[in-house]
mmCIF file of C-alpha atoms in Angstrom:
data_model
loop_
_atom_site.group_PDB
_atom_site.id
_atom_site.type_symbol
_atom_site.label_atom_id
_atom_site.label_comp_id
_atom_site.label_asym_id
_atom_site.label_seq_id
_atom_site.Cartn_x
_atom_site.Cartn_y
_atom_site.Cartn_z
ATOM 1 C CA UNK A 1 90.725 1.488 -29.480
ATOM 2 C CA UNK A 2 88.560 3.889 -27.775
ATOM 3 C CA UNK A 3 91.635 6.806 -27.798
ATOM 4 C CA UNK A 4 91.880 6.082 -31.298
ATOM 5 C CA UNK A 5 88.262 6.455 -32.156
ATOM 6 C CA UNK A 6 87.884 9.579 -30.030
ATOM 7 C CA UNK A 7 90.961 11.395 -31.538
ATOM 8 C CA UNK A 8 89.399 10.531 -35.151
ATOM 9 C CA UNK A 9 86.054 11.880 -34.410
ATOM 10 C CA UNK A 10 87.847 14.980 -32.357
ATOM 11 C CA UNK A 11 90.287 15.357 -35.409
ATOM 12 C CA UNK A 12 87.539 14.986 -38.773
ATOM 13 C CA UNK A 13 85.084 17.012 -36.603
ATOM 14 C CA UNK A 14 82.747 13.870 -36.776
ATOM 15 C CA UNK A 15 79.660 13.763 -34.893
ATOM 16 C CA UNK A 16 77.287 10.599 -34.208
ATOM 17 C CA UNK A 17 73.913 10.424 -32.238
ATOM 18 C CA UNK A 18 75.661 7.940 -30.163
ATOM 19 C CA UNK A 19 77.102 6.883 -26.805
ATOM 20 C CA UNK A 20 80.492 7.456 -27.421
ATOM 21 C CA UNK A 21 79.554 10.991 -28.646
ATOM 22 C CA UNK A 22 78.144 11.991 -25.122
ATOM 23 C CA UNK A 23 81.666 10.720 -23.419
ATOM 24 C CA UNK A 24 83.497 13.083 -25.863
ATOM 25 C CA UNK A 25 81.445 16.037 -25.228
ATOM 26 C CA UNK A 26 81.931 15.359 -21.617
ATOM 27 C CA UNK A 27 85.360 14.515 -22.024
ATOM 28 C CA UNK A 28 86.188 18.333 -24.353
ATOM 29 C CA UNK A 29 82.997 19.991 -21.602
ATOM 30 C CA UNK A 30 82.943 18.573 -18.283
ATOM 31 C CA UNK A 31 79.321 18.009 -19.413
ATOM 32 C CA UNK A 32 75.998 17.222 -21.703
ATOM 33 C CA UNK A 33 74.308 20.009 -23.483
ATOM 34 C CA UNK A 34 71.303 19.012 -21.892
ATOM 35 C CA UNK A 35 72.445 19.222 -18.534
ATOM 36 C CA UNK A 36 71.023 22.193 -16.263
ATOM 37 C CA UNK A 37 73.137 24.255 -14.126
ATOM 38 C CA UNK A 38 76.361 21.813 -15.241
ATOM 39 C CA UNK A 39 78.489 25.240 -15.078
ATOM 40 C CA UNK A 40 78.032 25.813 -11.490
ATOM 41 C CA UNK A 41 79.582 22.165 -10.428
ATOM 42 C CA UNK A 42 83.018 22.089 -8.655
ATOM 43 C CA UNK A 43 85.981 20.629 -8.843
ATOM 44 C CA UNK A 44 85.429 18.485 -5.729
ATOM 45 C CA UNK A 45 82.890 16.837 -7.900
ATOM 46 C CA UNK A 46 85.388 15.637 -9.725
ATOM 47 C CA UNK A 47 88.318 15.122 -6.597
ATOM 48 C CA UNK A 48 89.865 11.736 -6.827
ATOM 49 C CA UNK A 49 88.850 9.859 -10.748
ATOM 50 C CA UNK A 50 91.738 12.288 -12.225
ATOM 51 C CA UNK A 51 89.192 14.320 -14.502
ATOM 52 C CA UNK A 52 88.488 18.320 -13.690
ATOM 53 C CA UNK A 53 85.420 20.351 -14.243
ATOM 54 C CA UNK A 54 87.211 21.097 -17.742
ATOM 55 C CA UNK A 55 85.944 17.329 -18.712
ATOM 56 C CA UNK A 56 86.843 13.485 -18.286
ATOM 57 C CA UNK A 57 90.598 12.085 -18.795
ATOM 58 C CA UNK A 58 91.171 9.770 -21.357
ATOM 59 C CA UNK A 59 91.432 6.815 -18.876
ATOM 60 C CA UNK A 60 87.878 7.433 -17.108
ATOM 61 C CA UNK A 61 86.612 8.010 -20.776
ATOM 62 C CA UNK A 62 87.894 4.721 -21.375
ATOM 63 C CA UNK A 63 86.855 2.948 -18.589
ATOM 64 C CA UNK A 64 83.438 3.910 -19.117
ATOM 65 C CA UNK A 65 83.080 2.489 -22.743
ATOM 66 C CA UNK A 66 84.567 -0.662 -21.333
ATOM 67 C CA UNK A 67 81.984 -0.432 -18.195
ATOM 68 C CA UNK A 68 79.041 0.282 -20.497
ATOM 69 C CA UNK A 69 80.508 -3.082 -23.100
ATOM 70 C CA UNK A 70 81.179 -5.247 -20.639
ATOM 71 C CA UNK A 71 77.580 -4.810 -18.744
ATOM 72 C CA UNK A 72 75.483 -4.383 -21.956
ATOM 73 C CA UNK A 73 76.963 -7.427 -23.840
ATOM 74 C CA UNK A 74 79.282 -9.605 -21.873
ATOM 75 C CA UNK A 75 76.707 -10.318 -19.032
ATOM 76 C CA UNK A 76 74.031 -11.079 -21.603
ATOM 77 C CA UNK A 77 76.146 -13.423 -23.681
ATOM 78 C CA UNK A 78 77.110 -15.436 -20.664
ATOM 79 C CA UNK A 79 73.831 -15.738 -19.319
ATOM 80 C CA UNK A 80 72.703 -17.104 -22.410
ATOM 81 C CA UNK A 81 75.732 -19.638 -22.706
ATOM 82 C CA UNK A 82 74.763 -20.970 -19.286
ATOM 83 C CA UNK A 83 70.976 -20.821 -19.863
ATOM 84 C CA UNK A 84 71.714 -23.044 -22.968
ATOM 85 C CA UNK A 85 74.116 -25.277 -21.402
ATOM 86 C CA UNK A 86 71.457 -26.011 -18.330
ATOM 87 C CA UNK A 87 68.741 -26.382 -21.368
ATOM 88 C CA UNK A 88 71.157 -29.174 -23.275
ATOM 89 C CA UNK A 89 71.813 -31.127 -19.935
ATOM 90 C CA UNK A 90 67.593 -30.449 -19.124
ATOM 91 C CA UNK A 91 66.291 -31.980 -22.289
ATOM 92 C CA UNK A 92 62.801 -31.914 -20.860
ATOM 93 C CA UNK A 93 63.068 -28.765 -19.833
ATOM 94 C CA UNK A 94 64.090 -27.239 -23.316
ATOM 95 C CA UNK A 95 61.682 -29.094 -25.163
ATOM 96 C CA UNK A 96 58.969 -27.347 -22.745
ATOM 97 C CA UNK A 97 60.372 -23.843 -23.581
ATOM 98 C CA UNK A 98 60.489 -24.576 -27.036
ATOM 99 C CA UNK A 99 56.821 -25.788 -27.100
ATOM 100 C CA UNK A 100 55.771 -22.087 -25.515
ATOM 101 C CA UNK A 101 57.936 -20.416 -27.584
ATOM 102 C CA UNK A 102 56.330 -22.261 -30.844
ATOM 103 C CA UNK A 103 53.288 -21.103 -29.555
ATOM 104 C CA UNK A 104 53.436 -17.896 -29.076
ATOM 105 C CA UNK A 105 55.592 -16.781 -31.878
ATOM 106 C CA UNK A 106 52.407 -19.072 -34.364
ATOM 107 C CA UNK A 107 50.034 -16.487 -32.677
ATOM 108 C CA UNK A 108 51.910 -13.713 -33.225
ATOM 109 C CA UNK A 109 52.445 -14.783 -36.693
ATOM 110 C CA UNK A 110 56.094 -15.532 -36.292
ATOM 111 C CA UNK A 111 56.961 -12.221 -35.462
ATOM 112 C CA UNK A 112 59.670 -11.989 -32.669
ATOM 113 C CA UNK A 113 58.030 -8.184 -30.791
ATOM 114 C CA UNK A 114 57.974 -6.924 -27.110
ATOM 115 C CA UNK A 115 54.340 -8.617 -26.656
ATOM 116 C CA UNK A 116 55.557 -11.612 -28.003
ATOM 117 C CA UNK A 117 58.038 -11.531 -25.487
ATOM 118 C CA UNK A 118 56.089 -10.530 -22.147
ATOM 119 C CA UNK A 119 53.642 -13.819 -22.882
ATOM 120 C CA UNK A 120 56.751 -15.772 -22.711
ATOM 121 C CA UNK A 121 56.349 -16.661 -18.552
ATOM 122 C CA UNK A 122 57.729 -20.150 -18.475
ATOM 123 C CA UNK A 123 61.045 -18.404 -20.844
ATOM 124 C CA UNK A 124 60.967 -15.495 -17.849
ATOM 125 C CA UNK A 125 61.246 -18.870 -15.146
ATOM 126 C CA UNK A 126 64.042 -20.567 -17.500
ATOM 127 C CA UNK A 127 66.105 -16.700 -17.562
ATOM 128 C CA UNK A 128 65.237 -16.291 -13.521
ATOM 129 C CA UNK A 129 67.081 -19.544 -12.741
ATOM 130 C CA UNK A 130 69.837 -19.138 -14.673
ATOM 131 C CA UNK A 131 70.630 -16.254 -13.221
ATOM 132 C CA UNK A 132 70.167 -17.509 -9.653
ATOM 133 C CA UNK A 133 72.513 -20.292 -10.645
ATOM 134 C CA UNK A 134 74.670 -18.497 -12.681
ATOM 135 C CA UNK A 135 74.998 -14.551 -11.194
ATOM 136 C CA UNK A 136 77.032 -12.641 -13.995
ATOM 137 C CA UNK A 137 78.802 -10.824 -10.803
ATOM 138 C CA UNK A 138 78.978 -13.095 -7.791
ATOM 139 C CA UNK A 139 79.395 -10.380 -5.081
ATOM 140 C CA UNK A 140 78.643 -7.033 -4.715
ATOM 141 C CA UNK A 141 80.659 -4.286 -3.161
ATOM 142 C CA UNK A 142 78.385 -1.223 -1.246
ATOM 143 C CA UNK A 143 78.991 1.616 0.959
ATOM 144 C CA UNK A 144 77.820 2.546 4.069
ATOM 145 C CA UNK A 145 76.371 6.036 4.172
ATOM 146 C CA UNK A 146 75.460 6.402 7.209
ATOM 147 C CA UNK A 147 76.336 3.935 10.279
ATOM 148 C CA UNK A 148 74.108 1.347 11.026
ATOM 149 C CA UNK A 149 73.035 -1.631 13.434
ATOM 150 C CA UNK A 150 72.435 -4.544 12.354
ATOM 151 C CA UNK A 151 69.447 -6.283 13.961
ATOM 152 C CA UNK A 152 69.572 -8.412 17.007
ATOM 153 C CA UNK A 153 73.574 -7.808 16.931
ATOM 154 C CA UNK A 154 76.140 -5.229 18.729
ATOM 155 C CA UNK A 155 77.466 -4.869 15.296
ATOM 156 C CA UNK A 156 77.676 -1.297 14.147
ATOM 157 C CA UNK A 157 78.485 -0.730 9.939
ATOM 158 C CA UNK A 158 80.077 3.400 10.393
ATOM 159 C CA UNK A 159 79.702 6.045 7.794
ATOM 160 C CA UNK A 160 82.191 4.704 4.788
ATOM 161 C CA UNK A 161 82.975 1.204 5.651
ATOM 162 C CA UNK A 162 82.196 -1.356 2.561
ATOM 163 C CA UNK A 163 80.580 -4.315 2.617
ATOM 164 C CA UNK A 164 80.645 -7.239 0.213
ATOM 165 C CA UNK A 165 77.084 -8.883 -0.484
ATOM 166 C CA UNK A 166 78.566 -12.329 -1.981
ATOM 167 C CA UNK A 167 75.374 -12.740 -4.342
ATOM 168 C CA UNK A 168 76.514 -16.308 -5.631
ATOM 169 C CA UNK A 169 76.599 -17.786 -2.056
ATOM 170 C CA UNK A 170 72.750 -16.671 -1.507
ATOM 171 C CA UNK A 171 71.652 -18.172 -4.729
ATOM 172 C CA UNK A 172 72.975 -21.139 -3.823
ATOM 173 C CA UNK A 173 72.624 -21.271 -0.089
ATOM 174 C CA UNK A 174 70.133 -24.389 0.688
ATOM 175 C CA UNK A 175 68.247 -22.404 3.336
ATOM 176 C CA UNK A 176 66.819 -20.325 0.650
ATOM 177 C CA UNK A 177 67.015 -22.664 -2.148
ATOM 178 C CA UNK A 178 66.415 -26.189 -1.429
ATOM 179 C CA UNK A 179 69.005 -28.287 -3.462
ATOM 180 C CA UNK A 180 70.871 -25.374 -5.073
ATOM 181 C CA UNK A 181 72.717 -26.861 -7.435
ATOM 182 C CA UNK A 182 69.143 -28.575 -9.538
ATOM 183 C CA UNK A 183 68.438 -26.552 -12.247
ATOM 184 C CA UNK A 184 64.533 -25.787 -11.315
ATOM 185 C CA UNK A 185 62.688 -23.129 -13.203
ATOM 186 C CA UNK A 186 59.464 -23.459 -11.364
ATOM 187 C CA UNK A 187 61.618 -21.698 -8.064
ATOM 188 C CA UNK A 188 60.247 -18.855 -10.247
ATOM 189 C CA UNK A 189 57.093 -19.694 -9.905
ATOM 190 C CA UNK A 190 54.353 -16.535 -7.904
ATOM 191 C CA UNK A 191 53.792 -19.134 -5.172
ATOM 192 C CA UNK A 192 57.595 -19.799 -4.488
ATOM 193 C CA UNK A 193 58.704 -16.431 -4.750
ATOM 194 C CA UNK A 194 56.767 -15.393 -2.299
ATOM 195 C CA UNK A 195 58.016 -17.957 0.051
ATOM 196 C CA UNK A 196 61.008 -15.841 0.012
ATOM 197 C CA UNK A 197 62.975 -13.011 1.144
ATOM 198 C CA UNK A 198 63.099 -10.556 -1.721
ATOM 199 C CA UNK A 199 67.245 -10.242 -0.516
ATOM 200 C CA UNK A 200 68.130 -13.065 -1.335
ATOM 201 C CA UNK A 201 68.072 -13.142 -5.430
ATOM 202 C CA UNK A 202 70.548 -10.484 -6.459
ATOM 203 C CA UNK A 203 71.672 -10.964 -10.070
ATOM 204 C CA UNK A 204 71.387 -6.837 -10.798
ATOM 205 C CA UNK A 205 71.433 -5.821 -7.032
ATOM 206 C CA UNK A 206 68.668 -4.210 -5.612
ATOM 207 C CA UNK A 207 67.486 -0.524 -4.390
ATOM 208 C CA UNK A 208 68.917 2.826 -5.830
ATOM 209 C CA UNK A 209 71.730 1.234 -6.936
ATOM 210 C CA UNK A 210 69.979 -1.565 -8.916
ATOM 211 C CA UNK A 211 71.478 -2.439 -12.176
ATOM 212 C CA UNK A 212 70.433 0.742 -14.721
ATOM 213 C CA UNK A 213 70.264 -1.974 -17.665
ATOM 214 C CA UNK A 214 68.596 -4.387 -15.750
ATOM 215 C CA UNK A 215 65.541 -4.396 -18.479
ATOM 216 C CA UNK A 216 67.770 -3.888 -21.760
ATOM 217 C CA UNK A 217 69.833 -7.100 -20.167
ATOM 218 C CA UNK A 218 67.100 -9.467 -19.779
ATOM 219 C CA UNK A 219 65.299 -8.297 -23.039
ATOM 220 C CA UNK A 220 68.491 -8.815 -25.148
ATOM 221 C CA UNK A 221 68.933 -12.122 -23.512
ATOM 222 C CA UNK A 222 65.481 -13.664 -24.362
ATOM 223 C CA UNK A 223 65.499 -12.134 -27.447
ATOM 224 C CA UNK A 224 68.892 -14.281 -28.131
ATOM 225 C CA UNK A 225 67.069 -17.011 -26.369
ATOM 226 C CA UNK A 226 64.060 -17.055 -28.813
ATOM 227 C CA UNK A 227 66.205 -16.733 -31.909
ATOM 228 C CA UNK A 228 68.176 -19.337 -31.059
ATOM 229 C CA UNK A 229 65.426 -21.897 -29.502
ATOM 230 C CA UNK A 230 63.105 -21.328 -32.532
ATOM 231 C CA UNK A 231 65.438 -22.498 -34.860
ATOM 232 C CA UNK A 232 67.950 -25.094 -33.084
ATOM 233 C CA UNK A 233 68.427 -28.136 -30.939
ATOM 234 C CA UNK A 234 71.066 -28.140 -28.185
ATOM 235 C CA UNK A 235 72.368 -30.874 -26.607
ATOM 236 C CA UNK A 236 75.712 -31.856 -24.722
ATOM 237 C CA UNK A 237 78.686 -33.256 -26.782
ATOM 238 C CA UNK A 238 81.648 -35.040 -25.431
ATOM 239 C CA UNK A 239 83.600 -32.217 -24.708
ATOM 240 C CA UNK A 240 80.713 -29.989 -22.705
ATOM 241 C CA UNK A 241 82.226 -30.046 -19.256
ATOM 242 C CA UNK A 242 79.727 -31.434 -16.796
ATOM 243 C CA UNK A 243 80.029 -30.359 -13.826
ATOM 244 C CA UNK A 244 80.911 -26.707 -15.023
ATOM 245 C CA UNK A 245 83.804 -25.182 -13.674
ATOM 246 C CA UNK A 246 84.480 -21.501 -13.404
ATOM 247 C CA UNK A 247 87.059 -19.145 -15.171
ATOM 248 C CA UNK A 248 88.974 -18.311 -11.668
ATOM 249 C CA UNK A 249 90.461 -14.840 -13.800
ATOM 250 C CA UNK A 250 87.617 -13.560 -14.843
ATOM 251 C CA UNK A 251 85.792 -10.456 -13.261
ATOM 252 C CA UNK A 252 82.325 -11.670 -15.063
ATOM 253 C CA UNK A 253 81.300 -15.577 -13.670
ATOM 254 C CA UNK A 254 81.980 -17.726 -16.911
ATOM 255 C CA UNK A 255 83.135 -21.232 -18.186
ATOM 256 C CA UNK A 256 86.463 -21.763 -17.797
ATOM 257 C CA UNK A 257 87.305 -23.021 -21.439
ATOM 258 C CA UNK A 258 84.278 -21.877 -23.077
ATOM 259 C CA UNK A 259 81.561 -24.025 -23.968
ATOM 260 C CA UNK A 260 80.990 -26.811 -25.967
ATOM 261 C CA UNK A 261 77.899 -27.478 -26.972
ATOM 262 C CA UNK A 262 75.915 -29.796 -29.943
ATOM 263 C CA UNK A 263 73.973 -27.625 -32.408
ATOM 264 C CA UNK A 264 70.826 -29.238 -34.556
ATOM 265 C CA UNK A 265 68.890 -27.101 -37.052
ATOM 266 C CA UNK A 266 65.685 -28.298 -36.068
ATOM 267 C CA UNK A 267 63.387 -29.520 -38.423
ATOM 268 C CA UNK A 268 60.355 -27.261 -39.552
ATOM 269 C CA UNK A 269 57.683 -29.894 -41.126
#
């Protein structure tokens, strides 16, 4: 799909203020117009993904639309499946989040906007522990650029050697989060959080390589969150799988076999 779309645009000379515009121009440049000094860059810049100075291949083009879909959408969508699932089996728990969100959307004349949004705390608590629960990438893969020594060990990391953070087993390791597998918003909470190590909750990594859509992600999610809370009931149906279990094939952590969920327009008198 994306070769296809590229060799329309590329053939019909069409040009779109758009993402996939700035991955042809780098694709036909090697760079952005906006870039500074982007003639001077070598090849060795390049050594090793298969592109050239000249501009990307088709495959890296490719893989970067799919990177950019697949962390702008599919994470979002699945954190709101499981935030919704944990919010049917936690009837009290929904019917708290609906109350705030009734009440702030009222004030702010049933206008869904940013402000609306940031007054939203106990909906920030609900999206925290869903993603503590329910990581959209259970480990994380980093590089050593320099060696290093861990603390109180002999163990030296050298220059180059990776090392896999495993992000779901810290969420749910009891040491850090008493009774793991409880759905509990209030672990959210100012007081609890700073009962812990900042480590230890990783659902967009941490530090210079922290998740770059970390803000669009959890805007777009309570933003689906709102829409859908302000207007329905959810509750579990015979075929919602409880316990969940987990898509074993899947890079991003989902439901293996969807989810099944009741749906009630709520009632508006």
């Amino acid at each position: 799909m994306v070769q296809e779309t590229v060799e329309y645009r590329e053939m019909n000379n069409v040009k779109r203020n758009d993402f996939m515009q700035l991955l042809i121009q780098l694709k036909q440049k090697g760079s952005l117009d906006s870039e500074q000094g982007a003639e001077d860059r070598s090849d060795e810049e390049f050594s090793g993904t298969g592109e050239t100075a000249d501009g990307l291949s088709m495959n890296s083009l490719a893989a970067q639309a799919f990177v950019f879909f697949l962390a702008g959408f599919e994470t979002s969508s699945t954190t709101m499946t499981f935030c919704l699932y944990e919010l049917s089996v936690n009837p009290d728990i929904q019917e708290r989040l609906r109350t705030e969100i009734d009440m702030v959307l009222e004030k702010h004349d049933g206008k869904l906007s940013y402000e609306a949004i940031q007054e939203m705390s106990y909906l920030d608590k609900v999206v925290s522990e869903t993603l503590r629960k329910y990581p959209p990438i259970s480990g994380l893969m980093r590089e050593c650029s320099k060696p290093y020594k861990i603390p109180g060990t002999d163990i030296v990391l050298d220059t180059r050697m990776r090392v896999l953070i495993p992000v779901i087993g810290l969420h749910h390791d009891p040491k850090y989060y008493p009774e793991p597998h409880r759905f509990d918003p209030e672990r959210f909470s100012e007081e609890e959080k700073q009962k812990r190590h900042h480590y230890v909750y990783l659902p967009f990594g941490e530090g210079p390589r922290i998740c770059i859509g970390m803000r669009f992600g959890l805007m777009q999610t309570k933003v689906g969150l709102v829409s859908l809370l302000s207007k329905y009931q959810f509750s579990v149906s015979k075929k919602t799988p409880v316990p969940l279990v987990f898509d074993p094939k899947l890079f991003i952590l989902a439901p293996a076999g969807g989810m099944w969920l009741q749906i009630k327009k709520r009632s508006m008198e």
